[in-house]
Amino acid sequence: METRYERGLRKLSEIDGEQGERIVAGLADIAPDFARYLIEFPFGDIYARPGLDLKTREIATVAALTAMGTAPPQLKVHIHGALNVGCSRVELTEAIMQMAVFAGFPAALNGLAAAKAVFAERAPANGSTK
Amino acid sequence: METRYERGLRKLSEIDGEQGERIVAGLADIAPDFARYLIEFPFGDIYARPGLDLKTREIATVAALTAMGTAPPQLKVHIHGALNVGCSRVELTEAIMQMAVFAGFPAALNGLAAAKAVFAERAPANGSTK
Amino acid sequence: METRYERGLRKLSEIDGEQGERIVAGLADIAPDFARYLIEFPFGDIYARPGLDLKTREIATVAALTAMGTAPPQLKVHIHGALNVGCSRVELTEAIMQMAVFAGFPAALNGLAAAKAVFAERAPANGSTK
Amino acid sequence: METRYERGLRKLSEIDGEQGERIVAGLADIAPDFARYLIEFPFGDIYARPGLDLKTREIATVAALTAMGTAPPQLKVHIHGALNVGCSRVELTEAIMQMAVFAGFPAALNGLAAAKAVFAERAPANGSTK
Amino acid sequence: METRYERGLRKLSEIDGEQGERIVAGLADIAPDFARYLIEFPFGDIYARPGLDLKTREIATVAALTAMGTAPPQLKVHIHGALNVGCSRVELTEAIMQMAVFAGFPAALNGLAAAKAVFAERAPANGSTK
Amino acid sequence: METRYERGLRKLSEIDGEQGERIVAGLADIAPDFARYLIEFPFGDIYARPGLDLKTREIATVAALTAMGTAPPQLKVHIHGALNVGCSRVELTEAIMQMAVFAGFPAALNGLAAAKAVFAERAPANGSTK
């Protein structure tokens, strides 16, 4: 039977790929237990739950981080994550734009700038839209 | 052809039903133009857009308002709205719980309390879960 | 020569009237020094400065508290204060509505509800608009 | 060997006493798994860690919740919790007042009002100060 | 008769000048409709309203963005905008300093740093203070 | 007898050392009075109070700034300050990790990144942990 840690690692890898590994590695010298908690609770407990599909979970996260405006690096990680689990660029752009209604135009503008940067990182030279 | 106002009124009614009407009525004496903007921009412009279905839009909104924690009345209105457009109680509960990861346990606990209150208002005496 | 405390008390009384006294009285048993700081720094130092007139200072404060959404009681106190120093109801309603752009519609709606409550407290029975 | 759940329940009871039980009970019908997460991660993982004593942990929490201003019920729970683990009323009042510097006077005033309410609940009729 | 879009473009140009154009241009490839909404609602609807003069509107915006602390690029744009519509450097500095009272010293310090950067951009080589 | 200004300067120097001087110097041309207020109120009034030791005050501040997520430069200044007054790296890391519970994992991750940067600045070449 899979442990919380193993399940979390699998989910983290499915959603964040290499970026997840980098975040975990960055915690190794300062707070290794926190890396373990990050794998176990958000990914092993929450993201692994049934009841809401992974695409919708990632759109909810991108919307929330856009609205909060306090976590720019994590917003970019989760825009990548949303694309990794199958969200389209259009769906993400719509969810971010919608935050103008709930958190104001600056929040939405900064969210769109993050999305633009992520989209460019993933398709620097061709027309791919994933 | 439908105006922004007409389209917004239709969307507001589809999502918020009677509650939307009450919000608009409450603005009549203090800021009637703001009632019109509320109908035109959030509902006539944003919610009427293609590219993201209404259920996902409402889950994104409930997630964001839960994470922000600054708008308790609007969170309840949009939990109602999410149920009105077809989200299940389970989907909403999952999206709210997930906010513990991004905005902390207090935000999620207060979101769950709002959901519990809304669920009770809609099914005070029987086991219906919509 | 007037001390910071005396100057602050005079400003507090000019802006907040009786409400300022009640806030100070409410601190007497739990944090009397904090009542003194409240009089000295915000009112004795900041509000007493030249360079920006008192009406504009209060509009800036109402706008900021509306946008933050985390201090409903203080928002109401400063809507009263803004009216006390000569802002019109229209000017305040405009400043609050404008926050929809910068902090989202829920923030503006909650600000308008606060303004509506304050306006009603001040003119319960007739058409006075101050 | 104690499980995370058992350790969390013990910590929750040490810090929050009856109030912790009431929060957990309130989640039973809407999100029972979330009650379990609340016991396991914040209390079983974080609060059970060595490296920072429980009194300092609770002062840090009261300071943070005061500064955020978005979670009034949890602020009151943790003011109770801080007193339960041995913080004095003076220490808590100091930590809350200090937040005027970092999050503004309204945040500190609302924190002091919460502290005043909690202190009154605990010593309604005599001079006890715990 | 002027459309919302035309009126908004005129207001955006009056307030933000070239910077407004750059923001709109930056949205062209990712969310062109959002550029249109930005022109129509904030500038065509809100900023074009009578009832509050443009200088006071910009001071309210600078105060709110300083207090929120979540939108550094937009804060700089609106410090420019405030100067463009006739606010003095002193008035802006006063409004930002005042936010120490309502949102804490870090918010005010970061707002002053933004103002200092904007002032330097506008007067790199001489003593002009506009 | 020591004035508020003198007492504040002494406290600022004790907590922030050179960094405090740099902040004050940076305000000289734009808002010299604000530099004075910063010394007088936060340091001369609040930090100089008895009732809570300086180590606990700095842990409370680091926790609050981590949770707020809106003031990255000040968070780093106060991580330095906490170390200057005797907090250990472990105590700070614990307080920051704990904020995952109250403000979410992104807030804690960004706080840990700030701590990691500060720790590296202070001990670039050897194993000292202060």
Tab-separated table of C-alpha atoms in Angstrom, chain B residues 1-123:
chain	number	residue	atom	x	y	z
B	1	MET	CA	-29.297	42.021	-30.583
B	2	GLU	CA	-28.889	41.670	-26.819
B	3	THR	CA	-27.206	44.588	-24.987
B	4	ARG	CA	-24.486	44.065	-22.356
B	5	TYR	CA	-27.082	44.951	-19.745
B	6	GLU	CA	-29.620	42.416	-20.991
B	7	ARG	CA	-27.002	39.703	-21.313
B	8	GLY	CA	-25.685	40.506	-17.834
B	9	LEU	CA	-29.157	40.424	-16.312
B	10	ARG	CA	-29.772	37.028	-17.885
B	11	LYS	CA	-26.455	35.664	-16.555
B	12	LEU	CA	-26.989	37.180	-13.099
B	13	SER	CA	-30.411	35.581	-12.937
B	14	GLU	CA	-29.038	32.214	-14.131
B	15	ILE	CA	-26.270	32.230	-11.513
B	16	ASP	CA	-27.626	34.109	-8.529
B	17	GLY	CA	-31.384	33.975	-8.968
B	18	GLU	CA	-33.281	35.985	-6.352
B	19	GLN	CA	-30.105	36.898	-4.478
B	20	GLY	CA	-28.782	38.794	-7.467
B	21	GLU	CA	-32.020	40.784	-7.595
B	22	ARG	CA	-31.703	41.620	-3.917
B	23	ILE	CA	-28.126	42.903	-4.332
B	24	VAL	CA	-29.175	45.101	-7.247
B	25	ALA	CA	-32.193	46.382	-5.284
B	26	GLY	CA	-29.969	47.194	-2.300
B	27	LEU	CA	-27.892	49.526	-4.462
B	28	ALA	CA	-30.880	51.466	-5.842
B	29	ASP	CA	-30.804	54.328	-3.375
B	30	ILE	CA	-27.072	54.704	-2.828
B	31	ALA	CA	-25.386	53.850	-6.125
B	32	PRO	CA	-27.793	52.875	-8.919
B	33	ASP	CA	-25.070	53.214	-11.563
B	34	PHE	CA	-23.002	50.683	-9.664
B	35	ALA	CA	-25.854	48.183	-9.917
B	36	ARG	CA	-25.744	48.683	-13.660
B	37	TYR	CA	-21.947	48.221	-13.774
B	38	LEU	CA	-22.279	45.062	-11.710
B	39	ILE	CA	-24.707	43.640	-14.228
B	40	GLU	CA	-22.754	44.811	-17.266
B	41	PHE	CA	-19.106	44.050	-16.500
B	42	PRO	CA	-18.955	40.928	-14.291
B	43	PHE	CA	-22.048	39.282	-15.734
B	44	GLY	CA	-22.512	40.857	-19.191
B	45	ASP	CA	-18.815	40.846	-20.116
B	46	ILE	CA	-16.947	38.230	-18.075
B	47	TYR	CA	-19.397	35.482	-17.085
B	48	ALA	CA	-20.927	35.526	-20.567
B	49	ARG	CA	-17.642	34.660	-22.247
B	50	PRO	CA	-17.033	31.285	-23.862
B	51	GLY	CA	-13.754	29.476	-23.109
B	52	LEU	CA	-14.585	28.317	-19.590
B	53	ASP	CA	-17.826	26.678	-18.536
B	54	LEU	CA	-20.018	28.269	-15.896
B	55	LYS	CA	-19.490	25.500	-13.343
B	56	THR	CA	-15.716	25.902	-13.469
B	57	ARG	CA	-16.065	29.693	-13.324
B	58	GLU	CA	-18.081	29.412	-10.118
B	59	ILE	CA	-15.638	26.956	-8.541
B	60	ALA	CA	-12.791	29.366	-9.365
B	61	THR	CA	-14.754	32.197	-7.731
B	62	VAL	CA	-15.589	30.202	-4.603
B	63	ALA	CA	-11.918	29.189	-4.300
B	64	ALA	CA	-10.714	32.768	-4.704
B	65	LEU	CA	-13.215	34.278	-2.251
B	66	THR	CA	-12.384	31.555	0.278
B	67	ALA	CA	-8.671	32.292	-0.091
B	68	MET	CA	-9.104	36.068	0.165
B	69	GLY	CA	-11.268	35.849	3.284
B	70	THR	CA	-12.328	39.489	2.942
B	71	ALA	CA	-15.782	39.074	1.418
B	72	PRO	CA	-17.931	36.690	3.476
B	73	PRO	CA	-21.314	37.807	2.053
B	74	GLN	CA	-20.133	37.397	-1.543
B	75	LEU	CA	-18.660	33.979	-0.746
B	76	LYS	CA	-22.091	32.783	0.364
B	77	VAL	CA	-23.766	34.299	-2.717
B	78	HIS	CA	-21.337	32.432	-4.970
B	79	ILE	CA	-21.693	29.123	-3.122
B	80	HIS	CA	-25.402	29.478	-3.888
B	81	GLY	CA	-24.488	30.468	-7.441
B	82	ALA	CA	-22.227	27.462	-7.898
B	83	LEU	CA	-24.993	25.127	-6.773
B	84	ASN	CA	-27.458	26.943	-9.059
B	85	VAL	CA	-25.325	26.262	-12.139
B	86	GLY	CA	-24.834	22.593	-11.338
B	87	CYS	CA	-21.818	22.194	-9.050
B	88	SER	CA	-22.279	19.479	-6.459
B	89	ARG	CA	-21.827	20.010	-2.749
B	90	VAL	CA	-18.886	17.645	-2.866
B	91	GLU	CA	-17.109	19.615	-5.602
B	92	LEU	CA	-17.504	22.840	-3.624
B	93	THR	CA	-16.379	21.272	-0.383
B	94	GLU	CA	-13.289	19.935	-2.146
B	95	ALA	CA	-12.404	23.306	-3.687
B	96	ILE	CA	-12.803	25.035	-0.309
B	97	MET	CA	-10.755	22.422	1.580
B	98	GLN	CA	-8.005	22.787	-1.026
B	99	MET	CA	-7.624	26.446	-0.052
B	100	ALA	CA	-6.083	25.301	3.256
B	101	VAL	CA	-2.996	24.607	1.163
B	102	PHE	CA	-2.855	28.018	-0.486
B	103	ALA	CA	-4.362	30.397	2.069
B	104	GLY	CA	-4.190	28.492	5.348
B	105	PHE	CA	-6.538	26.469	7.535
B	106	PRO	CA	-8.493	29.453	8.920
B	107	ALA	CA	-9.512	30.499	5.393
B	108	ALA	CA	-10.655	26.957	4.612
B	109	LEU	CA	-12.488	26.597	7.941
B	110	ASN	CA	-14.361	29.848	7.368
B	111	GLY	CA	-15.164	28.755	3.812
B	112	LEU	CA	-16.522	25.430	5.064
B	113	ALA	CA	-18.647	27.248	7.654
B	114	ALA	CA	-20.092	29.407	4.852
B	115	ALA	CA	-20.794	26.314	2.758
B	116	LYS	CA	-22.436	24.571	5.711
B	117	ALA	CA	-24.714	27.585	6.250
B	118	VAL	CA	-25.643	27.744	2.557
B	119	PHE	CA	-26.287	24.012	2.352
B	120	ALA	CA	-28.553	24.263	5.395
B	121	GLU	CA	-30.499	27.209	3.937
B	122	ARG	CA	-31.205	25.203	0.799
B	123	ALA	CA	-32.205	21.969	2.480
